[in-house]
PDB file of C-alpha atoms in Angstrom:
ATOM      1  CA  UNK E   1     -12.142   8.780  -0.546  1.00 97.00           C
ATOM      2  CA  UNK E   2     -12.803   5.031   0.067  1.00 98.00           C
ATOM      3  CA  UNK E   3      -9.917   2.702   0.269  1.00 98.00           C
ATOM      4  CA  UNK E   4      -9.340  -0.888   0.100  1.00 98.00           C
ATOM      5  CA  UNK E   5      -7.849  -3.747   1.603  1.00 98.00           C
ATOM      6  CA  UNK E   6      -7.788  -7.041  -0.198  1.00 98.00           C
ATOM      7  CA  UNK E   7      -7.253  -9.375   2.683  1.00 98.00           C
ATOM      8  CA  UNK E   8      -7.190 -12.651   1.064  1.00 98.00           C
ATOM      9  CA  UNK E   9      -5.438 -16.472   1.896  1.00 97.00           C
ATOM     10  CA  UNK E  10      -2.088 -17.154   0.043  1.00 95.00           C
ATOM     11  CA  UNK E  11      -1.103 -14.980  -2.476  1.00 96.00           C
ATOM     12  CA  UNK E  12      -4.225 -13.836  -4.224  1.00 97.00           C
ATOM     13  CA  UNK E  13      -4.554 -10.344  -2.760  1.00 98.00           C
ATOM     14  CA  UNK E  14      -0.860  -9.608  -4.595  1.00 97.00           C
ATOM     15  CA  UNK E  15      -2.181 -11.743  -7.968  1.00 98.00           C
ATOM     16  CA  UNK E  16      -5.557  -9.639  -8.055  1.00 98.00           C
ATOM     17  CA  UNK E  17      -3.739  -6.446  -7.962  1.00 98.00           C
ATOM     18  CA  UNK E  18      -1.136  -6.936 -10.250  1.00 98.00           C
ATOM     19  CA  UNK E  19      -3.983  -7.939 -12.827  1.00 97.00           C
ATOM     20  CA  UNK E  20      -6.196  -4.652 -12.172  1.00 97.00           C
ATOM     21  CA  UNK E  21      -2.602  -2.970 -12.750  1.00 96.00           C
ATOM     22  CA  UNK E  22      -2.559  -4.377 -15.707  1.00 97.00           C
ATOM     23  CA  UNK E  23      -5.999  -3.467 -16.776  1.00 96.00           C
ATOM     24  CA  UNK E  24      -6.638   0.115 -15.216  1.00 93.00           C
ATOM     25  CA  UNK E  25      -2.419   0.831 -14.364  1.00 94.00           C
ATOM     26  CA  UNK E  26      -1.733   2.015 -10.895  1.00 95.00           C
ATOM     27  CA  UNK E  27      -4.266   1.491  -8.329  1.00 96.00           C
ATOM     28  CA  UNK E  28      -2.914   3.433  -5.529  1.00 96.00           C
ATOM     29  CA  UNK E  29      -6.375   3.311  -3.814  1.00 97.00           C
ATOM     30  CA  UNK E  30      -5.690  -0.679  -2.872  1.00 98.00           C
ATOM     31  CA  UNK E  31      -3.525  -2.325  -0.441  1.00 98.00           C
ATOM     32  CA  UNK E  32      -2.970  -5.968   0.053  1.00 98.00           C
ATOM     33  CA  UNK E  33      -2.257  -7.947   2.439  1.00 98.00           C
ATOM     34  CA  UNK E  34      -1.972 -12.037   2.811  1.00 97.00           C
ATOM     35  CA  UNK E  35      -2.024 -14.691   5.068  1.00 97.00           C
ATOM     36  CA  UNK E  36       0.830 -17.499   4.125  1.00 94.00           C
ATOM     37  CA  UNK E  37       1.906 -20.370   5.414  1.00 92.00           C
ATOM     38  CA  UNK E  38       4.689 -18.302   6.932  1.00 91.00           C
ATOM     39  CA  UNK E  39       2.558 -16.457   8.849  1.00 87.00           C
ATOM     40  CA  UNK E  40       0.580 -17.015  12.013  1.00 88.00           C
ATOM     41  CA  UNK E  41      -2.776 -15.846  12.588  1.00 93.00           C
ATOM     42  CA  UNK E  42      -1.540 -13.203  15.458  1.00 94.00           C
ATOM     43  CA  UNK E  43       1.347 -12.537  12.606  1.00 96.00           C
ATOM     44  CA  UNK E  44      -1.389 -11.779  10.238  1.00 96.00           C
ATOM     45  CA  UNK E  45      -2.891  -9.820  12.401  1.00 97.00           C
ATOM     46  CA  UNK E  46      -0.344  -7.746  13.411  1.00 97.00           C
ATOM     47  CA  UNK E  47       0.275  -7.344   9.551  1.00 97.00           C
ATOM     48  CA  UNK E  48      -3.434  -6.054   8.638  1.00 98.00           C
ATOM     49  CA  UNK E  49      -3.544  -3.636  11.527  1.00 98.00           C
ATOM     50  CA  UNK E  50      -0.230  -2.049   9.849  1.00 98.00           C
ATOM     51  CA  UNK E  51      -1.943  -2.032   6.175  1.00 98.00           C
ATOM     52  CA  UNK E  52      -5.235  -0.335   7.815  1.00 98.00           C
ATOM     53  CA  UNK E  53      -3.604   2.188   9.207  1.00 98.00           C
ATOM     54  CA  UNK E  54      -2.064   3.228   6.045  1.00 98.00           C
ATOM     55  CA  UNK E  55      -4.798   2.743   4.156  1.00 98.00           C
ATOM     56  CA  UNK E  56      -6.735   4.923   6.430  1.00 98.00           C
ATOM     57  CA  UNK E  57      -4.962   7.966   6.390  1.00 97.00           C
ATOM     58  CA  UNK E  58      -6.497  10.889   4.697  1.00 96.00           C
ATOM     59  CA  UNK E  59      -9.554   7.920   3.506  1.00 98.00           C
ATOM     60  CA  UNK E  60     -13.440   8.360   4.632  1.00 98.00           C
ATOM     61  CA  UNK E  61     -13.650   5.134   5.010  1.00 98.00           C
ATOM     62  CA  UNK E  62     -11.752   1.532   4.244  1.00 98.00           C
ATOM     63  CA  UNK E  63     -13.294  -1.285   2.630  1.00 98.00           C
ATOM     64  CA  UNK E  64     -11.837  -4.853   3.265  1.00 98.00           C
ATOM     65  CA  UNK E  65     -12.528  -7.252   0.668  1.00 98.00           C
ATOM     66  CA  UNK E  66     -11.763 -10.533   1.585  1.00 98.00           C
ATOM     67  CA  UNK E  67     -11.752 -14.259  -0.359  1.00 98.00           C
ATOM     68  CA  UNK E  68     -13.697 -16.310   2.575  1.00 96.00           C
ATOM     69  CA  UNK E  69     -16.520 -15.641   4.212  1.00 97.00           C
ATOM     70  CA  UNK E  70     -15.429 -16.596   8.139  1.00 96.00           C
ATOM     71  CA  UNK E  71     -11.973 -17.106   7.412  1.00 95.00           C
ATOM     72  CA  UNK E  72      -9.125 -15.629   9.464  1.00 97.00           C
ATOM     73  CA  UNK E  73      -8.459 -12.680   6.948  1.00 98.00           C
ATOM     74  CA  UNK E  74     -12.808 -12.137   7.314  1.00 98.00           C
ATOM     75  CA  UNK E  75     -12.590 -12.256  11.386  1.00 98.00           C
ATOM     76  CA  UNK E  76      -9.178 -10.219  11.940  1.00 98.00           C
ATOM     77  CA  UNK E  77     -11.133  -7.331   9.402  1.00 98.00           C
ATOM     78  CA  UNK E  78     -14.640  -7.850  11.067  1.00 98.00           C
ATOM     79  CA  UNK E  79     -12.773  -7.368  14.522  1.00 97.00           C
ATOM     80  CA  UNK E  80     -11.344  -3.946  13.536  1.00 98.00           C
ATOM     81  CA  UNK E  81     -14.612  -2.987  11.550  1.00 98.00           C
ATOM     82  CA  UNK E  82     -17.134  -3.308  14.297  1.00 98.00           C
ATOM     83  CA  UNK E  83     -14.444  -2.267  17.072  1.00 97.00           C
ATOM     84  CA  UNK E  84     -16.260   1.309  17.870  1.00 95.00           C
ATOM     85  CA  UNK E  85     -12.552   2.692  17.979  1.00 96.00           C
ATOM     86  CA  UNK E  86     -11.534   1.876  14.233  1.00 96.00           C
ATOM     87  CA  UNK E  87     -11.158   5.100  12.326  1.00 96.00           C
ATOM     88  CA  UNK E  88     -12.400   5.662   9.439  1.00 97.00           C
ATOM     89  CA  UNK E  89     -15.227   4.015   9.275  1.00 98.00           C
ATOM     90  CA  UNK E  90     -14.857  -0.021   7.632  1.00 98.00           C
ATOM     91  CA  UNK E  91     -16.937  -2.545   5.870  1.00 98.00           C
ATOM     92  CA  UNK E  92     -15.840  -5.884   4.985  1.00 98.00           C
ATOM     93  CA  UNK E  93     -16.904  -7.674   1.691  1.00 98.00           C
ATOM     94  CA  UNK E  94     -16.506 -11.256   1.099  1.00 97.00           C
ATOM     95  CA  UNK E  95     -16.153 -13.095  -2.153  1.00 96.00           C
ATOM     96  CA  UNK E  96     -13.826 -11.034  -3.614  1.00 97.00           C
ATOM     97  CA  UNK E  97     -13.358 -11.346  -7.605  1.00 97.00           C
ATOM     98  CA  UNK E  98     -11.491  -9.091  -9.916  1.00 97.00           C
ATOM     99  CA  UNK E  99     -14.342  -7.086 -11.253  1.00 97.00           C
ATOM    100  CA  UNK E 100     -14.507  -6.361  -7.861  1.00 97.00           C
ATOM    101  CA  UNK E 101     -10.789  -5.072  -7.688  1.00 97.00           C
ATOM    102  CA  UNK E 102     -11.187  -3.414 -10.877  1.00 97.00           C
ATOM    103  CA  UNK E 103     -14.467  -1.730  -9.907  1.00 96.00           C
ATOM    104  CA  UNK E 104     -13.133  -0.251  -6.850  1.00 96.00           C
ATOM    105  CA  UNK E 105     -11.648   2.341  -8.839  1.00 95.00           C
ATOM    106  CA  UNK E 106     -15.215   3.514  -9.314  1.00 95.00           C
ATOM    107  CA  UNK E 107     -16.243   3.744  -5.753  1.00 97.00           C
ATOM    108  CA  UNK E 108     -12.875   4.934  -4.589  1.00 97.00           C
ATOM    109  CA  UNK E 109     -14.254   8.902  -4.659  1.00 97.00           C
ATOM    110  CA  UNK E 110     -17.214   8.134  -2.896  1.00 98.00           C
ATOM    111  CA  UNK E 111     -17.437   9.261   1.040  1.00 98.00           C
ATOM    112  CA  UNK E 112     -19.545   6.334   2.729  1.00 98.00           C
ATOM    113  CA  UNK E 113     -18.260   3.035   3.394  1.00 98.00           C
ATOM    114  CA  UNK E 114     -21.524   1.460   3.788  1.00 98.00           C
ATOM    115  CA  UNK E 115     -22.639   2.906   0.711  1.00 98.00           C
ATOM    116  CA  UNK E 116     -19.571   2.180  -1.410  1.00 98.00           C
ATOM    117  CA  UNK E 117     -20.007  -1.828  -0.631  1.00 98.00           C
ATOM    118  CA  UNK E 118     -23.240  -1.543  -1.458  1.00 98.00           C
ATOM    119  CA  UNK E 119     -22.510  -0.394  -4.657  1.00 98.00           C
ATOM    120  CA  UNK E 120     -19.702  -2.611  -5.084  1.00 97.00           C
ATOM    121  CA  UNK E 121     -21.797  -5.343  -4.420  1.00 96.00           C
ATOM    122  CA  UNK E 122     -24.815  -4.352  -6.985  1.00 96.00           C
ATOM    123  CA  UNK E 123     -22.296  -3.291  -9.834  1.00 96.00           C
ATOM    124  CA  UNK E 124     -20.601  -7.422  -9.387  1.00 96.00           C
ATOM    125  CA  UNK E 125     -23.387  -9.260  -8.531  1.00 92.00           C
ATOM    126  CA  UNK E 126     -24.192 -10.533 -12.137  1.00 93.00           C
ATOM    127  CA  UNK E 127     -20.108 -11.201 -12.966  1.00 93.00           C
ATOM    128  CA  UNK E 128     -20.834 -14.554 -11.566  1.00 90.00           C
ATOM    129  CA  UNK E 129     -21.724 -16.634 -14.591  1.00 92.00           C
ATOM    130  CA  UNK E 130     -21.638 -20.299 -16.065  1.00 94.00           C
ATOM    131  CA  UNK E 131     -21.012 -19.885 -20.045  1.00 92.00           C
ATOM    132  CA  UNK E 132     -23.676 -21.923 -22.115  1.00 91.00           C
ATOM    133  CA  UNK E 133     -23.607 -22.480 -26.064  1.00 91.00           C
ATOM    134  CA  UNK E 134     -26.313 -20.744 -27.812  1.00 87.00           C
ATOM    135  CA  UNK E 135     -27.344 -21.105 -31.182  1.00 82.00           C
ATOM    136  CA  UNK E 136     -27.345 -18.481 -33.773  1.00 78.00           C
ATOM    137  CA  UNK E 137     -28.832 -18.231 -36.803  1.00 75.00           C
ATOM    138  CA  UNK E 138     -26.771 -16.874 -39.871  1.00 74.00           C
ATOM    139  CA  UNK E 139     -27.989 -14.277 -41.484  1.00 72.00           C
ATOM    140  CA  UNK E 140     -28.250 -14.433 -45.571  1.00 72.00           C
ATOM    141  CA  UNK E 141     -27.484 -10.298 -45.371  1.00 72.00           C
ATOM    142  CA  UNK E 142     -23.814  -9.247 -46.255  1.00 63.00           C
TER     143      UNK E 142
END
């Protein structure tokens, strides 16, 4: 079982959640956790080693997506996924959108981190898209 972490800045980790709750229901596979203006860096810290511990038990892996490439949510979860000590096994995604969060629930039973971001990744590559007008032509059938 693959887990995930949505490390994000401010509360969007907790706001992506609740909306895949309301589209799939409970997605006890996920676990957030958020960096605030409350919160220090070595606070935040502190606070994602705590979340990846629980989500690691009984997982093959965790999966960390996070909102900013290179942002303090991105380093902390880079620093535990390419410590050689971190068990299970981690990979960190960044970018993270809600078909993301509500694909997860597809990758959740597979055993391979690596391979689990990597089809993350392919499955939400094309949700990025800019809406354009297109013109239709009406049909005289009934």
């Amino acid at each position: 079982m693959i887990n995930v972490i949505l490390a994000t800045h401010g509360s969007l980790a907790e706001a992506l959640l609740a909306g895949g709750k309301m589209v799939y229901g409970e997605l006890p596979h996920v676990f957030p956790v958020m960096l605030t203006e409350n919160k220090g860096i070595n606070s935040f810290g502190d606070e994602f080693a705590e979340v990846l511990k629980q989500a690691g038990k009984g997982a093959d892996g965790v999966l960390v997506l996070c909102d900013l490439q290179s942002g303090t949510p991105w380093n902390i979860a880079c620093h535990h996924a390419f410590d050689p000590q971190t068990q299970p096994p981690m990979a960190v995604l960044g970018g993270v959108n809600f078909p993301m969060v509500l694909l997860s629930d597809e990758i959740k039973d597979l055993t391979d981190v690596a391979q689990a971001a990597e089809v993350l990744l392919a499955e939400t590559h094309d949700t990025l898209v800019q809406a354009r007008l297109t013109e239709t032509t009406q049909s005289d059938d009934f």
